[in-house]
PDB file of C-alpha atoms in Angstrom:
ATOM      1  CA  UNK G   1     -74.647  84.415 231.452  1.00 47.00           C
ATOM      2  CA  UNK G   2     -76.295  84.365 228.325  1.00 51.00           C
ATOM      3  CA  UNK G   3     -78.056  81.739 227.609  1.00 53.00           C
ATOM      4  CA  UNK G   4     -77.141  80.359 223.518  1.00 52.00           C
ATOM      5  CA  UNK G   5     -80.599  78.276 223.523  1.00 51.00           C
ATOM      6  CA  UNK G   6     -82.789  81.585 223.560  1.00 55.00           C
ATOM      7  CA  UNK G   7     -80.274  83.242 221.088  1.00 55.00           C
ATOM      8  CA  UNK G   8     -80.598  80.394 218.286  1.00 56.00           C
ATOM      9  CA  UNK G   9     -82.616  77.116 219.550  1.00 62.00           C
ATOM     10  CA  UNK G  10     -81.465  74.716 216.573  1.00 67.00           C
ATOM     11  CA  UNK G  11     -77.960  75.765 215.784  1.00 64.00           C
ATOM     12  CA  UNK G  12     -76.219  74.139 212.830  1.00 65.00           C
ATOM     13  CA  UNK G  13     -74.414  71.007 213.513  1.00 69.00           C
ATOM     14  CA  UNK G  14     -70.978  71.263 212.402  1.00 65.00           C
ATOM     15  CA  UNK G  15     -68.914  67.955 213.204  1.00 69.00           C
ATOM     16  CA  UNK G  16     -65.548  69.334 212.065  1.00 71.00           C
ATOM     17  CA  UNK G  17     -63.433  72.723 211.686  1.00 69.00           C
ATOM     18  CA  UNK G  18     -62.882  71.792 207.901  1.00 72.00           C
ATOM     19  CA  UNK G  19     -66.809  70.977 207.611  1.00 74.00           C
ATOM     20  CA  UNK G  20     -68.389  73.431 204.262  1.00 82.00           C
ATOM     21  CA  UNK G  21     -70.655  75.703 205.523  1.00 83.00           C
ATOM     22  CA  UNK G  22     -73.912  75.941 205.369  1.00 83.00           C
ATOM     23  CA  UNK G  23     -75.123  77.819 201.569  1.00 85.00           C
ATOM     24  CA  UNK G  24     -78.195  79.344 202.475  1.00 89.00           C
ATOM     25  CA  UNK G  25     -78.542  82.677 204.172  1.00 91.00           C
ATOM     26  CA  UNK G  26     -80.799  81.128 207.502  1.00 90.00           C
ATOM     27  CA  UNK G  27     -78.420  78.944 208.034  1.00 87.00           C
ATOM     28  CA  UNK G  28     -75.686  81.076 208.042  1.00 88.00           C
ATOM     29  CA  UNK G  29     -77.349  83.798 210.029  1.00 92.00           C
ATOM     30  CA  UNK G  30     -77.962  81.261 212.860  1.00 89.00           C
ATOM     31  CA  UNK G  31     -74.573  80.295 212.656  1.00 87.00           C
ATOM     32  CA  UNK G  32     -73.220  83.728 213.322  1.00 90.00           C
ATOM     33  CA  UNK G  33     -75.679  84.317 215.986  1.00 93.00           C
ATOM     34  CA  UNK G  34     -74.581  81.263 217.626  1.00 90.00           C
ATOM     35  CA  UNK G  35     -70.635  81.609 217.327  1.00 91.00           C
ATOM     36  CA  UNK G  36     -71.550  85.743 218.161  1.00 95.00           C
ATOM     37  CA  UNK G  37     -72.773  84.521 221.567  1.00 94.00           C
ATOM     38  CA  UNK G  38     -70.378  81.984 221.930  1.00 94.00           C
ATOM     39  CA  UNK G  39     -67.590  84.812 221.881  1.00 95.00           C
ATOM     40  CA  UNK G  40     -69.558  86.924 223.543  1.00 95.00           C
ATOM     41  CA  UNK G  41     -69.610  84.299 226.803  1.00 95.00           C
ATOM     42  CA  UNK G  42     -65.393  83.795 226.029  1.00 94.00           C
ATOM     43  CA  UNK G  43     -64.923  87.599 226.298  1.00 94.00           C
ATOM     44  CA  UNK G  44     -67.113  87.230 229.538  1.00 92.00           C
ATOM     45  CA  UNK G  45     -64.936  84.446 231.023  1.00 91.00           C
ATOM     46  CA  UNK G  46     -61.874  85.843 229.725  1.00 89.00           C
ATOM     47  CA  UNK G  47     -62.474  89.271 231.745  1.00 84.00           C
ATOM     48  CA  UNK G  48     -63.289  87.592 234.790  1.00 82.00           C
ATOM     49  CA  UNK G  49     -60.138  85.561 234.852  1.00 82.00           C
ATOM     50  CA  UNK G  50     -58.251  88.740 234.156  1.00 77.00           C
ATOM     51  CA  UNK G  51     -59.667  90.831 237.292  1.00 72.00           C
ATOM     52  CA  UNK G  52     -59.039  87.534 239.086  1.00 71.00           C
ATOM     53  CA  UNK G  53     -55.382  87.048 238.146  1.00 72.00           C
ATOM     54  CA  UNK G  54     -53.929  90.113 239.633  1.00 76.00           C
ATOM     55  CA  UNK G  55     -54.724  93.191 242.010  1.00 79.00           C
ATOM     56  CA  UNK G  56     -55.672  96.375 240.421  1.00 81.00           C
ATOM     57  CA  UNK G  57     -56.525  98.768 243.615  1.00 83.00           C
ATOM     58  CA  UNK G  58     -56.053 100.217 246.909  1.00 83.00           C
ATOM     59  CA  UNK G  59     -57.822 102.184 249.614  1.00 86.00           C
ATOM     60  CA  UNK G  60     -55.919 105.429 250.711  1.00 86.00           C
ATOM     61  CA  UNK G  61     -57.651 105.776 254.383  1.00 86.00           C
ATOM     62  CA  UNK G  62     -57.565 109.716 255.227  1.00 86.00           C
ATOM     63  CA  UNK G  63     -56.912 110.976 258.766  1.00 84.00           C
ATOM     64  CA  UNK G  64     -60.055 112.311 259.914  1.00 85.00           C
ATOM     65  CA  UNK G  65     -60.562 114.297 263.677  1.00 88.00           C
ATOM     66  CA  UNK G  66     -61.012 112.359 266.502  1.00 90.00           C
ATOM     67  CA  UNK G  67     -63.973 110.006 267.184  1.00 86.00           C
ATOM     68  CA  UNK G  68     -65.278 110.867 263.051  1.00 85.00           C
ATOM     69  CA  UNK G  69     -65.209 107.498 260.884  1.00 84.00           C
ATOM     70  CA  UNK G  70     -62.089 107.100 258.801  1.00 84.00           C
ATOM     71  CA  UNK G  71     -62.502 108.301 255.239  1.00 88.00           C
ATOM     72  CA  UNK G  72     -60.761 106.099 252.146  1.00 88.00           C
ATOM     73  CA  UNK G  73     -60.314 106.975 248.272  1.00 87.00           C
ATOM     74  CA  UNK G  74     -60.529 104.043 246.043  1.00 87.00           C
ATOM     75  CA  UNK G  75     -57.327 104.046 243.546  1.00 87.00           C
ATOM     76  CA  UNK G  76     -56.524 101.930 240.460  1.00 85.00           C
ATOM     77  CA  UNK G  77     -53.486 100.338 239.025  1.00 83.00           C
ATOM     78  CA  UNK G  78     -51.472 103.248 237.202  1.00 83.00           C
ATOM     79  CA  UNK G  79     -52.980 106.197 239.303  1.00 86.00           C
ATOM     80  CA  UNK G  80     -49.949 108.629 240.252  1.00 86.00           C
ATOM     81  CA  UNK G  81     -51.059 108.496 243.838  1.00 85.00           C
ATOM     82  CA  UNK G  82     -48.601 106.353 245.804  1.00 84.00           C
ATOM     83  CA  UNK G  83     -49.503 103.312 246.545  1.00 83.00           C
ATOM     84  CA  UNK G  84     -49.746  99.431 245.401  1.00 82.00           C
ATOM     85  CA  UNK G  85     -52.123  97.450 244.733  1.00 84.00           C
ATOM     86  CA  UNK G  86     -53.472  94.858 246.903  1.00 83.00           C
ATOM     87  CA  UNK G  87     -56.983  94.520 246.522  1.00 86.00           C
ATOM     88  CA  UNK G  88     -58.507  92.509 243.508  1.00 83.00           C
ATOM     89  CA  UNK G  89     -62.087  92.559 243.160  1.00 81.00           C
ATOM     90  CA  UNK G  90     -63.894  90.634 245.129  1.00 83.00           C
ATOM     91  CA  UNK G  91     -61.887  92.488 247.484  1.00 86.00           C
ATOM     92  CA  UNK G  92     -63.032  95.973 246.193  1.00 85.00           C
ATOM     93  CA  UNK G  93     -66.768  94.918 246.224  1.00 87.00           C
ATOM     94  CA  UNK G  94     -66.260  93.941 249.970  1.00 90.00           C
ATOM     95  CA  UNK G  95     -64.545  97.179 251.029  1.00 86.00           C
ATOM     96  CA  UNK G  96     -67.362  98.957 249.496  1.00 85.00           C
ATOM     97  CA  UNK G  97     -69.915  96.714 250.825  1.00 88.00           C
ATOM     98  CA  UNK G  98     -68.682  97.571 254.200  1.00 86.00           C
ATOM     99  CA  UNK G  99     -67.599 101.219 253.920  1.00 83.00           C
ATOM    100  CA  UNK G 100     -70.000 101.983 250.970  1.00 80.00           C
ATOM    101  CA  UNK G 101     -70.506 106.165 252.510  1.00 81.00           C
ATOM    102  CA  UNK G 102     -66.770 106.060 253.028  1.00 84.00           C
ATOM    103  CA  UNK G 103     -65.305 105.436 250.432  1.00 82.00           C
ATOM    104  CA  UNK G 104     -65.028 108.208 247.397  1.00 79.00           C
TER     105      UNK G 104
END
């Protein structure tokens, strides 16, 4: 995560929504730095919740000849191969961990 300390140590100290602004440019530059970060850690949060909430792929396993490891293809959400999806991330990142040459 990024850290809002090394961004801008001594942010302004606004108390309230309705408080003025600061007038002067520093000021206001920190200020945007800070709330720029601040987003910037909310997008971050608000992705990971996303890939959390629902699955988004699937592993096709191919038939391969006999005794030869079995071969998968990694699919997304909305590919027009048949399929659904099961896996969510975590997931994904384990089925490559595991089958990392196997899997296209």
């Amino acid at each position: 995560m990024l850290s809002l300390v090394a961004v801008c140590p001594t942010p302004p100290i606004l108390e309230r929504m309705s408080d003025p602004l600061p007038s002067d440019l520093p000021s206001l530059r920190t200020l945007e730095r800070y709330l720029v970060a601040q987003l910037a850690e909310v997008h971050a949060e608000l992705e990971l919740a996303e890939d959390a909430a629902y699955p988004r792929w699937w592993v096709q396993w191919q038939r391969t000849p006999p005794g030869a490891p079995w071969r998968g293809v990694l699919h997304r959400a909305g590919c027009w191969m048949p399929g659904t999806p099961d896996l969510r991330v975590a997931d994904v990142r384990a089925v490559v961990a595991e089958h990392a040459g196997r899997i296209e």
